[in-house]
XYZ file of N, CA and C in Angstrom:
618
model
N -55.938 47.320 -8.716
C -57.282 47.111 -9.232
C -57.248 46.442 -10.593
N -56.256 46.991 -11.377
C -56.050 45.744 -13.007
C -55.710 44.766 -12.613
N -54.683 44.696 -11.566
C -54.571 43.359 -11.697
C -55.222 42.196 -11.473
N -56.298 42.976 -10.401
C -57.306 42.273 -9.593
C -58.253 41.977 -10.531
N -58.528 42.902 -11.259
C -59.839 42.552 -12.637
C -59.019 41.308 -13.521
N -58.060 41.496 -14.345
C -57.913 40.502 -15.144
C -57.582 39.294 -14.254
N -57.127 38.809 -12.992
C -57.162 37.915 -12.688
C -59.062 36.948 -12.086
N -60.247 38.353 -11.623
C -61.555 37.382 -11.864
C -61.480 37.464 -13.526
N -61.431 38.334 -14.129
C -61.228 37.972 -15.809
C -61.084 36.208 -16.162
N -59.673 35.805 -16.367
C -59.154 34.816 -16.509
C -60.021 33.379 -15.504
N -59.868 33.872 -14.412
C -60.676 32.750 -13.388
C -62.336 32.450 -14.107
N -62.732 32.962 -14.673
C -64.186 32.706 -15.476
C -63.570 31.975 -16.624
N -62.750 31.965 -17.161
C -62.280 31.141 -18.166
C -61.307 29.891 -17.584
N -61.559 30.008 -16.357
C -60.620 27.917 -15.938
C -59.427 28.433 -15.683
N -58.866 29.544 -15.563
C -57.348 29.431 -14.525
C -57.582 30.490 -13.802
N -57.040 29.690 -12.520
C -57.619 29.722 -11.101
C -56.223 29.830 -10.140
N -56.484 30.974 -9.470
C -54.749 30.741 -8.537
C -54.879 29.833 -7.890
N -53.272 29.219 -7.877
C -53.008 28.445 -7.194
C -52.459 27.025 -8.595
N -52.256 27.166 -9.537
C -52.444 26.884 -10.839
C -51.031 27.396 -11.682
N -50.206 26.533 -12.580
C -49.560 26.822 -13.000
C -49.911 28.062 -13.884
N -50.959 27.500 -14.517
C -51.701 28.329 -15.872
C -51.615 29.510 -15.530
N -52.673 29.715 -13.903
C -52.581 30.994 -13.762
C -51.221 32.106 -13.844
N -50.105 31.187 -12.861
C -48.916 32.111 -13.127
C -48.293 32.362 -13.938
N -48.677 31.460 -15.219
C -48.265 32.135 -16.670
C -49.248 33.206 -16.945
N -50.002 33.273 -16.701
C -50.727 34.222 -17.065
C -51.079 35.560 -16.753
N -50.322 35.293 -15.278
C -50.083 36.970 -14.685
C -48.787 37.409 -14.701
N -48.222 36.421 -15.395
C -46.686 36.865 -15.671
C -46.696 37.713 -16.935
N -47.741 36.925 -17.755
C -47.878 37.778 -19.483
C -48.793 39.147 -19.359
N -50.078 39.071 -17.893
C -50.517 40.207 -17.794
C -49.475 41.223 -17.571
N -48.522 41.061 -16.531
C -47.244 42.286 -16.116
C -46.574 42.530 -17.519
N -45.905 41.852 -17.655
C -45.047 41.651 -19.117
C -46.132 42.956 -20.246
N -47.193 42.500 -20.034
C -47.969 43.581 -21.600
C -48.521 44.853 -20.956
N -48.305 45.145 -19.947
C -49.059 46.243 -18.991
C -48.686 47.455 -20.074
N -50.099 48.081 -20.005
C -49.870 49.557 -21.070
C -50.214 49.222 -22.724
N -50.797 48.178 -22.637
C -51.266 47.518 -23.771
C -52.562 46.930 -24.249
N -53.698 47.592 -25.209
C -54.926 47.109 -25.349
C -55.360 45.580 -24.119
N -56.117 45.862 -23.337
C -56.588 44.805 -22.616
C -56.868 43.449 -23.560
N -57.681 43.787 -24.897
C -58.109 42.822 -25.407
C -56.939 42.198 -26.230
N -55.530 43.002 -26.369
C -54.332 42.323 -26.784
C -53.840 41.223 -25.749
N -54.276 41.388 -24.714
C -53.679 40.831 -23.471
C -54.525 39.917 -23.470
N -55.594 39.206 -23.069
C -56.413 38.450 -23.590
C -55.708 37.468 -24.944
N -55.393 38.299 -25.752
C -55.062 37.300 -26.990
C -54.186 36.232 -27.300
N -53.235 37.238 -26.193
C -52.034 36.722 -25.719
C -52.323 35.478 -24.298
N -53.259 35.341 -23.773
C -53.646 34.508 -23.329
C -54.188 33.029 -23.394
N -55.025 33.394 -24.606
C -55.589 32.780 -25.256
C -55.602 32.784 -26.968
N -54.416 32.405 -27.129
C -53.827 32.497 -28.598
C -55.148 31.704 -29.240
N -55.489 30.717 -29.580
C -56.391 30.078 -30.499
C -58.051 29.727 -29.878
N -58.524 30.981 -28.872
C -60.247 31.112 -28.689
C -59.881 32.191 -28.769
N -60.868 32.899 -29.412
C -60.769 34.111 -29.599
C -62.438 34.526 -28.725
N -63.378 33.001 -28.788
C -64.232 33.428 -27.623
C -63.964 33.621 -25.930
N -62.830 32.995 -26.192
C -62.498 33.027 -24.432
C -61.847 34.434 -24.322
N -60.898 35.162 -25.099
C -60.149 35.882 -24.882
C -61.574 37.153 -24.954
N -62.559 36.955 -25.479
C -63.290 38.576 -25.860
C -64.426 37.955 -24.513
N -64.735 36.896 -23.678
C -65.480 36.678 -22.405
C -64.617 37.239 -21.448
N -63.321 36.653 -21.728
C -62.579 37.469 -20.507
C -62.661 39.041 -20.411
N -62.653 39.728 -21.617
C -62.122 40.860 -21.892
C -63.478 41.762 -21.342
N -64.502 40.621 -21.531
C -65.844 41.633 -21.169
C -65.911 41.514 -19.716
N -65.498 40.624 -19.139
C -65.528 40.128 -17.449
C -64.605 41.091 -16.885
N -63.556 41.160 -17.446
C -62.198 42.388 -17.107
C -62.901 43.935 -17.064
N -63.811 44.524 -17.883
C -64.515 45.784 -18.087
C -65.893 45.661 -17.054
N -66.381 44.643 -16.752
C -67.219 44.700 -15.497
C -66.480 44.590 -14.730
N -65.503 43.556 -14.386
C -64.884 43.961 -12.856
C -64.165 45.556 -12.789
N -63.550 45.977 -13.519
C -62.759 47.133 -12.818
C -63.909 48.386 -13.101
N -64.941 48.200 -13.911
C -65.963 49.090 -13.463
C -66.776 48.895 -12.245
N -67.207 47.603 -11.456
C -67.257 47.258 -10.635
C -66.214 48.131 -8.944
N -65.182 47.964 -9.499
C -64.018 48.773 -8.519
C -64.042 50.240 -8.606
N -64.310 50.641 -9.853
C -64.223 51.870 -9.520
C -65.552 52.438 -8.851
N -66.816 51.494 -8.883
C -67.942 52.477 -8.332
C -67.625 52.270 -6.644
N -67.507 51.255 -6.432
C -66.932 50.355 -4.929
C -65.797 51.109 -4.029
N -64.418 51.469 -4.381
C -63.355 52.365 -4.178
C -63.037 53.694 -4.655
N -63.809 53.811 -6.246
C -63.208 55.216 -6.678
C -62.029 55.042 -7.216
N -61.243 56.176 -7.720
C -60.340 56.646 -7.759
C -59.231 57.613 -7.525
N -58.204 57.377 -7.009
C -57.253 58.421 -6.328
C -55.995 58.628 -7.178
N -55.463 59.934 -7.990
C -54.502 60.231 -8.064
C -53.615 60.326 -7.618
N -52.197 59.437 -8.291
C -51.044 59.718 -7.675
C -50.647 60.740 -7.267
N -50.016 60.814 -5.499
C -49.865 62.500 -5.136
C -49.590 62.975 -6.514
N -49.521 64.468 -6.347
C -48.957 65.896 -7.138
C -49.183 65.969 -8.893
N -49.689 64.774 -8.740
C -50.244 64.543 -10.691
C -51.171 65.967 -10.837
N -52.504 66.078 -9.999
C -53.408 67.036 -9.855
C -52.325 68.398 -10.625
N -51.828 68.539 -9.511
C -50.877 70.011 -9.645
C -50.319 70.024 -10.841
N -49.385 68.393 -10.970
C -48.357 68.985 -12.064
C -49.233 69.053 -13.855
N -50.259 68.018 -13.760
C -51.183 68.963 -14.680
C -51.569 70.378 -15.138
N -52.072 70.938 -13.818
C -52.122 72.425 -13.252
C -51.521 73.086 -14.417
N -49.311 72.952 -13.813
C -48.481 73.615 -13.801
C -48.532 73.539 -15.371
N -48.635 71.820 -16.181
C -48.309 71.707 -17.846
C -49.176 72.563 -17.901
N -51.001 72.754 -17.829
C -51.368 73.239 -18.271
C -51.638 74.618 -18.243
N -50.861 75.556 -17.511
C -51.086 76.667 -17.446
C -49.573 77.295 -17.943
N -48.899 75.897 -18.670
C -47.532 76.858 -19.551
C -48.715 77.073 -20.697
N -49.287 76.151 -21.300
C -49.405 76.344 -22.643
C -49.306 75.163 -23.273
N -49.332 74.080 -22.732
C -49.093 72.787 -23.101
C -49.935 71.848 -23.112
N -50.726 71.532 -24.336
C -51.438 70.540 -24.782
C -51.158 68.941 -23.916
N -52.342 68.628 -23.312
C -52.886 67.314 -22.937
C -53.193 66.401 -23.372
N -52.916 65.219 -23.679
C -53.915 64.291 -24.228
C -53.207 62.417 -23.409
N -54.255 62.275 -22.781
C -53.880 60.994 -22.264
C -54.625 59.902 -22.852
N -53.309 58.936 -23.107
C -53.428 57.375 -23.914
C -53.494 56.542 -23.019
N -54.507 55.650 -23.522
C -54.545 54.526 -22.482
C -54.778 52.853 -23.493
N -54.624 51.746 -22.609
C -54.829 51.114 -23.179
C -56.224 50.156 -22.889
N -56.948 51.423 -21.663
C -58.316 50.765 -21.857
C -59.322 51.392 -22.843
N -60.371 50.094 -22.883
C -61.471 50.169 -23.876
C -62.197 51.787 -23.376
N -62.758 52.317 -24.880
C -63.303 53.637 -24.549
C -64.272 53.818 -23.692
N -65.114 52.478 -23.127
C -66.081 52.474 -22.285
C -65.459 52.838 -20.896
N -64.145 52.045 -20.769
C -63.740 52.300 -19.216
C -62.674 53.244 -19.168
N -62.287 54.050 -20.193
C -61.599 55.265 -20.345
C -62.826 55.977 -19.647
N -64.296 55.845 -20.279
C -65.258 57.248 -19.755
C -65.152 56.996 -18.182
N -65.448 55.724 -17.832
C -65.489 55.675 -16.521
C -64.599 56.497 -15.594
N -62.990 56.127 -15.930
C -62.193 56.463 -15.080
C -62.252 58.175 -15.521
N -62.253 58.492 -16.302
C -62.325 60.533 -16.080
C -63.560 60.422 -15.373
N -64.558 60.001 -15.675
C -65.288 60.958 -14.747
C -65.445 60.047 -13.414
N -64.754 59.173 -12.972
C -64.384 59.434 -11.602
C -63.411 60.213 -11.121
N -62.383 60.372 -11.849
C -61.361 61.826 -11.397
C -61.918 62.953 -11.755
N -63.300 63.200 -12.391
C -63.460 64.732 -12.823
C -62.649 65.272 -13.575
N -61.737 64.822 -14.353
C -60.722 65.517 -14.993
C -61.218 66.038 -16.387
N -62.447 66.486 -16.636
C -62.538 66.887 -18.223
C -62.126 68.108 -18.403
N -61.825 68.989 -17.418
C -60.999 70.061 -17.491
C -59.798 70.261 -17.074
N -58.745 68.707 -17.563
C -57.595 69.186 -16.952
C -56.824 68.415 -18.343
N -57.740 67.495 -19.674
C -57.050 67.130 -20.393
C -57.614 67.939 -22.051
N -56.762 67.896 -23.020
C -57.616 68.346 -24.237
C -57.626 66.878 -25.525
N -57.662 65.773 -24.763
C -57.992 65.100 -25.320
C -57.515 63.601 -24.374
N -58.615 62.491 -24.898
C -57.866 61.628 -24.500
C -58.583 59.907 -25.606
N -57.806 59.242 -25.397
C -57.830 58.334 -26.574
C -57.526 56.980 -26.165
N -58.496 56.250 -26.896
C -58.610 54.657 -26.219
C -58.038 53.925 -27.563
N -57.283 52.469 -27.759
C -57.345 51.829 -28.929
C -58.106 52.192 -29.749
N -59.441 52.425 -29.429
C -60.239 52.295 -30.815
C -60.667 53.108 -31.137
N -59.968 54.482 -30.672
C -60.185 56.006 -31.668
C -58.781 55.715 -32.336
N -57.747 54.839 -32.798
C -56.731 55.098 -33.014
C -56.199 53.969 -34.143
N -56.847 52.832 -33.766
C -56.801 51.608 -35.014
C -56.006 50.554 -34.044
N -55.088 50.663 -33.300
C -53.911 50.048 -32.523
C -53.438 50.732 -31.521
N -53.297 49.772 -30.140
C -52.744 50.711 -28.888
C -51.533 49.995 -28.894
N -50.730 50.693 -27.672
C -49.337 50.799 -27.719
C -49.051 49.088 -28.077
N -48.036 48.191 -28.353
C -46.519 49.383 -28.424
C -46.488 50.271 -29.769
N -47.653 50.237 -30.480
C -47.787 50.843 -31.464
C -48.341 52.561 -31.476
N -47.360 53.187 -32.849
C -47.602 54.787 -32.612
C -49.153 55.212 -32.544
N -49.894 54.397 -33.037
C -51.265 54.909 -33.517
C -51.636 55.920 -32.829
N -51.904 55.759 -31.373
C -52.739 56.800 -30.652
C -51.600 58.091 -30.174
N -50.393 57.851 -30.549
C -49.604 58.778 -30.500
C -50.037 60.579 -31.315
N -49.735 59.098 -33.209
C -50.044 60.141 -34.147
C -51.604 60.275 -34.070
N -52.317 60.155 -33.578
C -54.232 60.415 -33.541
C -53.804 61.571 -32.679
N -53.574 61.645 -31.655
C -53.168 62.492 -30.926
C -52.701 64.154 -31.609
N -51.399 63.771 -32.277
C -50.793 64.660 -32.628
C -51.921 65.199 -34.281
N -52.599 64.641 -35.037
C -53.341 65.209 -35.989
C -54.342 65.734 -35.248
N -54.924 65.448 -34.184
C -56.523 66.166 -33.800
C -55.638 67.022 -32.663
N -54.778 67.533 -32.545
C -54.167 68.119 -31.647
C -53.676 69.499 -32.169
N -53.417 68.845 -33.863
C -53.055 69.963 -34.556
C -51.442 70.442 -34.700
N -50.683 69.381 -33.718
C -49.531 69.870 -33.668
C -48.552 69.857 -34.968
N -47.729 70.347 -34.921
C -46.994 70.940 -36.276
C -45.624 70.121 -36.794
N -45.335 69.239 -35.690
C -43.872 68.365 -35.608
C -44.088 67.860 -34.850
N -43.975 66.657 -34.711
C -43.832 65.069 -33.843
C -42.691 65.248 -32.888
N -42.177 66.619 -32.896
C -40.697 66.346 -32.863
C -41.342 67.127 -31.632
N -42.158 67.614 -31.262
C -42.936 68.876 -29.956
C -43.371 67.899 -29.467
N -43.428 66.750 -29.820
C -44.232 65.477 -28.466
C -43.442 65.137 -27.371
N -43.874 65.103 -26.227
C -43.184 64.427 -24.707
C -43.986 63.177 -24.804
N -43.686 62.131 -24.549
C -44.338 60.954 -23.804
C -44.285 60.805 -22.539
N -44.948 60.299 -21.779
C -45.133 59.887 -20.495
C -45.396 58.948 -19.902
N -45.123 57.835 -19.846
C -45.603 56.395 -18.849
C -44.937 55.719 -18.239
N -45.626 54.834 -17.781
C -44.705 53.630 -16.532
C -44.740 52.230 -17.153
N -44.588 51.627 -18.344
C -44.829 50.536 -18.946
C -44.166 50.738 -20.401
N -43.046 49.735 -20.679
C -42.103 49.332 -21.813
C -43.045 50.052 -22.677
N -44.079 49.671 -23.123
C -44.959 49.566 -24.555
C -45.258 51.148 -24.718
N -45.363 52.098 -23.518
C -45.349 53.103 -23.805
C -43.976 54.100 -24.357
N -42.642 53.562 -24.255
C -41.547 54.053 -24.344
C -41.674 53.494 -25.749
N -41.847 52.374 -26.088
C -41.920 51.811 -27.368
C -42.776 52.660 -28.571
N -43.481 52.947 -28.191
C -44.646 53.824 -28.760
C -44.106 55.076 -29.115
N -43.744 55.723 -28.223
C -42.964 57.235 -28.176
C -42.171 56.852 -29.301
N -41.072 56.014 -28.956
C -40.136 56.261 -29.745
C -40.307 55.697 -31.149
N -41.176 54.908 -31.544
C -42.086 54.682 -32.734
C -42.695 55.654 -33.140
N -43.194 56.868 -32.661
C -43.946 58.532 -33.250
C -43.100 59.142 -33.453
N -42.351 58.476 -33.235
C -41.135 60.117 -33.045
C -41.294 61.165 -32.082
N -41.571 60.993 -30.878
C -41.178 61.955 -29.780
C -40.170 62.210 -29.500
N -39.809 63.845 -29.023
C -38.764 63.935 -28.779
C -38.345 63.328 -27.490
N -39.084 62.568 -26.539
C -39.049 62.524 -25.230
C -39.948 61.425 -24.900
N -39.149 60.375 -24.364
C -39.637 59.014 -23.733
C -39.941 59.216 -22.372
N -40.746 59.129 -21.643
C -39.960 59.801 -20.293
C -40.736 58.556 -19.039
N -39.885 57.628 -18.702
C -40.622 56.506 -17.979
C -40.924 56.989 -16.630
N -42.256 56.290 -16.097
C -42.221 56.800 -14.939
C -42.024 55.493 -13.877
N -41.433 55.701 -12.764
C -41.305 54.354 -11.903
C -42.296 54.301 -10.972
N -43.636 54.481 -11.170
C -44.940 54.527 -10.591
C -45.950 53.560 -10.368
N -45.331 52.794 -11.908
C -46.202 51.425 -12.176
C -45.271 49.990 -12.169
N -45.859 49.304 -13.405
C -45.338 48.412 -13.370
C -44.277 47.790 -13.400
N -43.201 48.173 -14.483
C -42.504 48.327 -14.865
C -41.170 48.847 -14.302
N -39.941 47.861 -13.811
C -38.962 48.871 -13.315
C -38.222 49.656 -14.453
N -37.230 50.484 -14.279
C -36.143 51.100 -14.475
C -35.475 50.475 -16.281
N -35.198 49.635 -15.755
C -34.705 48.583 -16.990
C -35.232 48.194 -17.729
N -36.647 48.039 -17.347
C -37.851 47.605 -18.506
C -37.873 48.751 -19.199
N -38.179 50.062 -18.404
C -38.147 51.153 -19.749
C -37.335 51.638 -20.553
N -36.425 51.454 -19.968
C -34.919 51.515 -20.661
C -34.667 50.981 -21.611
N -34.959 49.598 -21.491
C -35.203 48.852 -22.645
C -36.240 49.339 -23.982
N -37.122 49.926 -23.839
C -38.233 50.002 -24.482
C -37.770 51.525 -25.126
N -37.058 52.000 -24.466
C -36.231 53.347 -25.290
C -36.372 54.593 -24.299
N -37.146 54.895 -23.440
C -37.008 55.945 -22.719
C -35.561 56.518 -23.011
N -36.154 58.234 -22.877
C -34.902 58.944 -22.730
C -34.466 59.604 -21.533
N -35.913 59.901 -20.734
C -35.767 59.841 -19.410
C -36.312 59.082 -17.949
N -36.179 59.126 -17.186
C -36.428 58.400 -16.194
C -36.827 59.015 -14.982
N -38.212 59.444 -14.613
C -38.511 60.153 -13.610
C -39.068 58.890 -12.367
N -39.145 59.540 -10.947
C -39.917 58.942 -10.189
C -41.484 59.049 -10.005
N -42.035 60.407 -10.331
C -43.042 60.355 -10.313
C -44.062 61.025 -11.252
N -45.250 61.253 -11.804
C -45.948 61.768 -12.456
C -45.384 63.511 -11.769
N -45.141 64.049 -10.642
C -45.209 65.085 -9.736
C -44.106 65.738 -11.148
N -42.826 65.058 -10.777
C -41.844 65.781 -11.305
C -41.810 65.893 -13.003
N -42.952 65.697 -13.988
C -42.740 66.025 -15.122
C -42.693 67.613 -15.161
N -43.386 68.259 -14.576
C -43.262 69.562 -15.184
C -42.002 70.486 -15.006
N -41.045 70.105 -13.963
C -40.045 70.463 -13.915
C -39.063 69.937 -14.830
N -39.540 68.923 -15.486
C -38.562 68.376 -16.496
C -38.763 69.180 -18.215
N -40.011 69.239 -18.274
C -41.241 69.831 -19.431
C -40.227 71.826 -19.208
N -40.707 71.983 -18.132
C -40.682 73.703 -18.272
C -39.725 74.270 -17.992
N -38.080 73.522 -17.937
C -37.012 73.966 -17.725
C -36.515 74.573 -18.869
N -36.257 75.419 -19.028
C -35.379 76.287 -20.379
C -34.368 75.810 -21.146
């Protein structure tokens, strides 16, 4: 569904599949995945900054568009392994790198306002990944006591980058999304899971 949005995104601005342009351009969308949409855009369109903020608004109608059309479905066992974090005792807060408008969207198509204790778009934070910002926003309205009690969690370089820019103790890539194995590796992960399912067995082992 992102990918599908930023590509009508881009097509309103003159690259069109079938188009060199375009395949540079969904090469740089993969490449920044997990990264402010409107960074991605910029990176598109290095010198309009009107084309890059038309696209960016065309990108937030289409995938709001998708979600009223399809919805949304959680990756199996995410549901649960939420559950399981949250009934150790373990603080929630999911980062994203969409705009806060289509952050609201997507919780409340999963219903999840009772399964996170916070969650945070670029612009509660100043800068989204690969930068710490919404890391440490996180960790001050969270209250936590050491950076060093943070897990990270994602499927995209910029999020391993991020982690390990806050100082988490724990990169932990997931191979769910975009991003293989090596990309997160690169980006610093310390671990490497297959799915959202198996964090809590990684989280609540002694």
């Amino acid at each position: 569904m992102v990918e599908r949005a930023f590509a009508e995104a881009i097509a309103t601005q003159g690259i069109v599949p079938g188009t060199g342009a375009y395949a540079r351009a969904m090469v740089h969308v993969h490449r920044s995945r997990g990264r402010p949409k409107i960074d991605v855009f910029h990176g598109i369109f290095p010198d309009n900054e009107a084309q890059a903020q038309a696209a960016n608004l065309t990108f937030e109608r289409a995938y709001a568009g998708a979600i009223e059309r399809s919805g949304l479905i959680p990756v199996p066992g995410t549901v649960e392994a939420l559950d399981k974090i949250q009934a150790a005792g373990i603080q929630l807060a999911l980062i994203t790198g969409f705009s806060r408008a289509t952050l609201g969207r997507v919780l409340s198509a999963l219903d999840w306002s009772d399964k996170l204790d916070l969650a945070l778009s670029p612009e509660d934070a100043g800068r989204g990944r690969p930068y710490p910002d919404m890391i440490l926003t996180a960790v001050l309205r969270l209250g936590i006591d050491d950076v060093r009690h943070v897990a990270v969690a994602g499927d995209a370089e910029s999020d391993m980058l991020a982690a390990r820019r806050a100082g988490a103790s724990a990169a932990i890539g997931l191979l769910t999304g975009a991003h293989s194995k090596q990309r997160l590796l690169s980006g610093g992960a310390t671990h490497i899971l297959d799915t959202f399912a198996d964090l809590p067995a990684l989280l609540l082992t002694p």
